[in-house]
PDB file of C-alpha atoms in Angstrom:
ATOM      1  CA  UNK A  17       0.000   0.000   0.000  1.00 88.00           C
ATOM      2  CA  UNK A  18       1.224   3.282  -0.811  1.00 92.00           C
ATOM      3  CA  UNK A  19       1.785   5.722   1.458  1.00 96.00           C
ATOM      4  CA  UNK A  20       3.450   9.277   2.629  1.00 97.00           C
ATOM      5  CA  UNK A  21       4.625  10.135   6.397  1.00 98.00           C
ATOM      6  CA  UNK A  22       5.124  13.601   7.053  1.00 98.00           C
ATOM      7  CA  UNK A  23       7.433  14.550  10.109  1.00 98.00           C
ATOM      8  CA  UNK A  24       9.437  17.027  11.536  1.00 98.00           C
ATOM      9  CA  UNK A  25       6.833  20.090  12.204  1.00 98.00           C
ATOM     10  CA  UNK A  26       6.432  22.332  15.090  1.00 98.00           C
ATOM     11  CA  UNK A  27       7.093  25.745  16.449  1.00 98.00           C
ATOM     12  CA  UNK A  28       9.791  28.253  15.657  1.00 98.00           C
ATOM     13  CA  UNK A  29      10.845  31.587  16.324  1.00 98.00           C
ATOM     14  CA  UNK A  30      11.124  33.886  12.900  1.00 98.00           C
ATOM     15  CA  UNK A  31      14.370  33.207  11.104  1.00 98.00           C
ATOM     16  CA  UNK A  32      14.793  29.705  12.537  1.00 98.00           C
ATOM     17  CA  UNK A  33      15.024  26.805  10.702  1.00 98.00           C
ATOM     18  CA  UNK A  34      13.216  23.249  10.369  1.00 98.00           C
ATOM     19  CA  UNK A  35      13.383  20.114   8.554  1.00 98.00           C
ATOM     20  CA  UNK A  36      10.463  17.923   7.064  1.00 98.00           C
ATOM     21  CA  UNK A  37      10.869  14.434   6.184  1.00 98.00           C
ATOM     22  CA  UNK A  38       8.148  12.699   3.905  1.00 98.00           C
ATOM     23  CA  UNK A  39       9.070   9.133   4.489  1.00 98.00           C
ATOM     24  CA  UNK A  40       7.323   6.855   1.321  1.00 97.00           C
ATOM     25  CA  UNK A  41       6.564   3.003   1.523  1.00 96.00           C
ATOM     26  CA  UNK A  42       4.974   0.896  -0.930  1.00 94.00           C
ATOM     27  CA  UNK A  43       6.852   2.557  -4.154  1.00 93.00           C
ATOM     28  CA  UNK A  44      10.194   3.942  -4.784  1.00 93.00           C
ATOM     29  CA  UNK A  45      11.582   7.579  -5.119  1.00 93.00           C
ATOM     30  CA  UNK A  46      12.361   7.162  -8.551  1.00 92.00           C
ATOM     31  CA  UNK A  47       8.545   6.091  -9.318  1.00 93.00           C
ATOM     32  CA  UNK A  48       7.098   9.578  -9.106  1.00 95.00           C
ATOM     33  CA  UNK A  49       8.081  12.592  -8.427  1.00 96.00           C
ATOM     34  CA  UNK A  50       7.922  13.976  -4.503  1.00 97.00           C
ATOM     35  CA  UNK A  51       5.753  17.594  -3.665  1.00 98.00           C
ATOM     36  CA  UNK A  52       5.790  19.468  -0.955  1.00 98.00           C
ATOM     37  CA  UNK A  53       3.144  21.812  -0.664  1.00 98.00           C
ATOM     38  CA  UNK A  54       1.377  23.572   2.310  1.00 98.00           C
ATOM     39  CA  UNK A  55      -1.959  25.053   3.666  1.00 98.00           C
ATOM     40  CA  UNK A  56      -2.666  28.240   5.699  1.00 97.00           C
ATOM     41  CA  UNK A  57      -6.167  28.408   7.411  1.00 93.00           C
ATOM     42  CA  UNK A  58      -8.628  30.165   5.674  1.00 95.00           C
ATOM     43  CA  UNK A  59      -6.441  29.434   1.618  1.00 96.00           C
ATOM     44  CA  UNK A  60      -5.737  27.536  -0.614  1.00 96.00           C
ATOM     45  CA  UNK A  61      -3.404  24.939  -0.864  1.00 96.00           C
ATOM     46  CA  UNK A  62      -0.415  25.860  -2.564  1.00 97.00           C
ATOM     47  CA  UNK A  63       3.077  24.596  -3.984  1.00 97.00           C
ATOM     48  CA  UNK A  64       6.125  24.982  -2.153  1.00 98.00           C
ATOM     49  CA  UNK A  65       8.414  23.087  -4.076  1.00 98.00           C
ATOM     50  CA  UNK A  66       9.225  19.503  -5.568  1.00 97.00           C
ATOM     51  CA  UNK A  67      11.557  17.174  -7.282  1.00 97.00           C
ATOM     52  CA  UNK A  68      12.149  14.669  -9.950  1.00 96.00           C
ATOM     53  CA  UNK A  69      11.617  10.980  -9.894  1.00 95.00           C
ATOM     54  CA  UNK A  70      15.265  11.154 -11.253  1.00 95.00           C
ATOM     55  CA  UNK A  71      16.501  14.095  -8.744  1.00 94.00           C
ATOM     56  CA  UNK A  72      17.415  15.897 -11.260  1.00 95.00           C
ATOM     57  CA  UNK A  73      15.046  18.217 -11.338  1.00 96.00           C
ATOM     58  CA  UNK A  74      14.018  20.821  -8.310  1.00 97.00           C
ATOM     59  CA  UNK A  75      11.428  23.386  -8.447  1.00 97.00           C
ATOM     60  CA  UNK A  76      10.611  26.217  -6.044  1.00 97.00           C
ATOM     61  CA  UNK A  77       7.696  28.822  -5.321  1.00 97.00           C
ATOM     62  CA  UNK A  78       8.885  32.421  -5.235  1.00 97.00           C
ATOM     63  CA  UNK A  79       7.933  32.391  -2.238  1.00 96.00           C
ATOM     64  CA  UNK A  80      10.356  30.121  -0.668  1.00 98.00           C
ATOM     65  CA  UNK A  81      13.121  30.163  -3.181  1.00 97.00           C
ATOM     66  CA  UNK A  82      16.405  31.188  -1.295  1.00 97.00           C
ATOM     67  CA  UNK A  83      15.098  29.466   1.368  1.00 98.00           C
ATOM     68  CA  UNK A  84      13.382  26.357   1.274  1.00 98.00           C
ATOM     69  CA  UNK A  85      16.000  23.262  -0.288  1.00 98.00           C
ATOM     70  CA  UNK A  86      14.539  20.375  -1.227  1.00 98.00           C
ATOM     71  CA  UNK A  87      16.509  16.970  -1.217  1.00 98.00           C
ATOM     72  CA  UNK A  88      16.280  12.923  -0.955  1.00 97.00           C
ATOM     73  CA  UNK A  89      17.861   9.962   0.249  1.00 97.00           C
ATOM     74  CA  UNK A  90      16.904   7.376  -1.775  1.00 95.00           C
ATOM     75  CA  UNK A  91      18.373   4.152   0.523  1.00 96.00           C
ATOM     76  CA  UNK A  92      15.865   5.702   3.102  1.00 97.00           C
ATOM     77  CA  UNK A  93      13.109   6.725   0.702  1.00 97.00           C
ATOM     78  CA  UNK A  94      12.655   9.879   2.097  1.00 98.00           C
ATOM     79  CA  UNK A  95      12.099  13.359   0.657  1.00 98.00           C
ATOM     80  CA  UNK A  96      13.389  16.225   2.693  1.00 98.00           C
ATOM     81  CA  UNK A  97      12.533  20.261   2.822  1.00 98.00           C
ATOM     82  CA  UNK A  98      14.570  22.283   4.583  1.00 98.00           C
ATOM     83  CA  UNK A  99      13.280  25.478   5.982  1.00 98.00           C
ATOM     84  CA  UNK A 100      15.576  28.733   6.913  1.00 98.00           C
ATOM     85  CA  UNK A 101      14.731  32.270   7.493  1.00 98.00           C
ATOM     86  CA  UNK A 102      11.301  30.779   8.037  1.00 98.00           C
ATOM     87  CA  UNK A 103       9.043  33.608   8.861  1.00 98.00           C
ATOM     88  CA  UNK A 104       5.266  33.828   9.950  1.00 97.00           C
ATOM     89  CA  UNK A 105       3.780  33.757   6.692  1.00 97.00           C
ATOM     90  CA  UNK A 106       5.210  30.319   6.390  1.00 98.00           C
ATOM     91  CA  UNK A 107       2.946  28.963   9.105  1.00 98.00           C
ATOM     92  CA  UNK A 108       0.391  26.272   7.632  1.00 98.00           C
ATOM     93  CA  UNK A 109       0.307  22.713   7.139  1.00 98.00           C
ATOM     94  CA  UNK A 110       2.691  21.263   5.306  1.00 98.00           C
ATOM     95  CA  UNK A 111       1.963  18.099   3.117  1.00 98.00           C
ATOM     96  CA  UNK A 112       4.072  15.846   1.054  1.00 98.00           C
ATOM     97  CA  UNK A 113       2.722  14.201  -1.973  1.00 98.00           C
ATOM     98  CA  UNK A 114       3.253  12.053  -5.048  1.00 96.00           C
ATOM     99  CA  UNK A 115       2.700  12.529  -9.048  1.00 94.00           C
ATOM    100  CA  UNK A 116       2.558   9.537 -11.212  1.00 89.00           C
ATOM    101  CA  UNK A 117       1.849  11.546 -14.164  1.00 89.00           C
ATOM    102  CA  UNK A 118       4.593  13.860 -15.140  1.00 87.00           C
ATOM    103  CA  UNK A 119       7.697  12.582 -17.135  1.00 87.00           C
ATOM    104  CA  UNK A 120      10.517  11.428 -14.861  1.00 83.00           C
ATOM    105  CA  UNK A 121      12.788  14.391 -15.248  1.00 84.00           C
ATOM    106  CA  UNK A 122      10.174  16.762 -14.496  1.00 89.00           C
ATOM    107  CA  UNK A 123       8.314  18.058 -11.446  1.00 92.00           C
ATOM    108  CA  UNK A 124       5.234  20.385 -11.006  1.00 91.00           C
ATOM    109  CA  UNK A 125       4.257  23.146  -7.645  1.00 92.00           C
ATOM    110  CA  UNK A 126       0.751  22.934  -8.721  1.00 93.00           C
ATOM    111  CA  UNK A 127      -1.361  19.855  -6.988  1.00 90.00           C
ATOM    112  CA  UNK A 128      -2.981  18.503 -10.112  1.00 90.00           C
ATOM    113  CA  UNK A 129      -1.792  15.320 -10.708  1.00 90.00           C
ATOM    114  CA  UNK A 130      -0.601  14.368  -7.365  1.00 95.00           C
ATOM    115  CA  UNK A 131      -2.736  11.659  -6.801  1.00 93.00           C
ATOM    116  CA  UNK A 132      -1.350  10.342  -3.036  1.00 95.00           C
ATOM    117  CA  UNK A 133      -0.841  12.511  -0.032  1.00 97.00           C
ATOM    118  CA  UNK A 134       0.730  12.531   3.400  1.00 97.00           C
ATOM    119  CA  UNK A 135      -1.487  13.430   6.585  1.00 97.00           C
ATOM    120  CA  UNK A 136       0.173  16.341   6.888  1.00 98.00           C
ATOM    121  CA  UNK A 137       2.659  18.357  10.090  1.00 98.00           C
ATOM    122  CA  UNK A 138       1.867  21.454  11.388  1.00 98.00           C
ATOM    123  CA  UNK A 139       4.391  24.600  11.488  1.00 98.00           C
ATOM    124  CA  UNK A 140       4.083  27.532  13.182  1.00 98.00           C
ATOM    125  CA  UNK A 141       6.415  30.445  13.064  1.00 98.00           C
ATOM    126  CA  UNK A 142       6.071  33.075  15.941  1.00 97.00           C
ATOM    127  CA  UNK A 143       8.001  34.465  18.477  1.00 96.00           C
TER     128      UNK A 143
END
């Protein structure tokens, strides 16, 4: 059975740091490519960034780039963001998710297509 763990949330002080883990089971890294995206009460769900099935390929929101760095470990087959300079707008849910649909050496921010999600890990940046 498929499936997406996401880890790693909590609370932070503005310009801190954090790391999320989305640990997969039941497929491989290099099936589909690995989102992250996240969710703010009261909007939308949006991209934050993703990669490849291959790794080769990284994409980032403007609103995170310089910041956020996504990476993987395939012998634990785990995606990792890592968060710096985090400030209170980046509070929201984050989620981890995975696209069977786009070619291997691509990746997309926007959700359609990502067909199996994580349950999701809170962050919260205040001071």
């Amino acid at each position: 059975q498929l499936q997406l763990v996401e880890s790693g949330g909590g609370l932070v002080q503005p310009g801190g740091s954090l790391r999320l883990s989305c640990a997969a089971s039941g497929f491989t890294l290099e099936d589909y490519a690995i989102g992250w995206f996240r969710q703010a009460p009261g909007k939308e769900r949006e991209g934050v960034s993703c990669i490849s099935s291959t790794g080769s390929s990284t994409v980032y929101s403007d609103s995170v780039k310089g910041r956020f760095t996504i990476s993987r470990d395939t012998a634990k087959n785990t995606v990792y963001l890592q968060m710096n300079s985090l400030k209170p707008d980046d509070t929201a849910v984050y989620y981890c998710a995975a696209n069977p649909l786009v070619p291997a050496w691509a990746c997309v921010t926007s959700t359609r297509g990502y067909a199996f999600w994580g349950q999701g890990t809170q962050v919260t940046v205040s001071s």
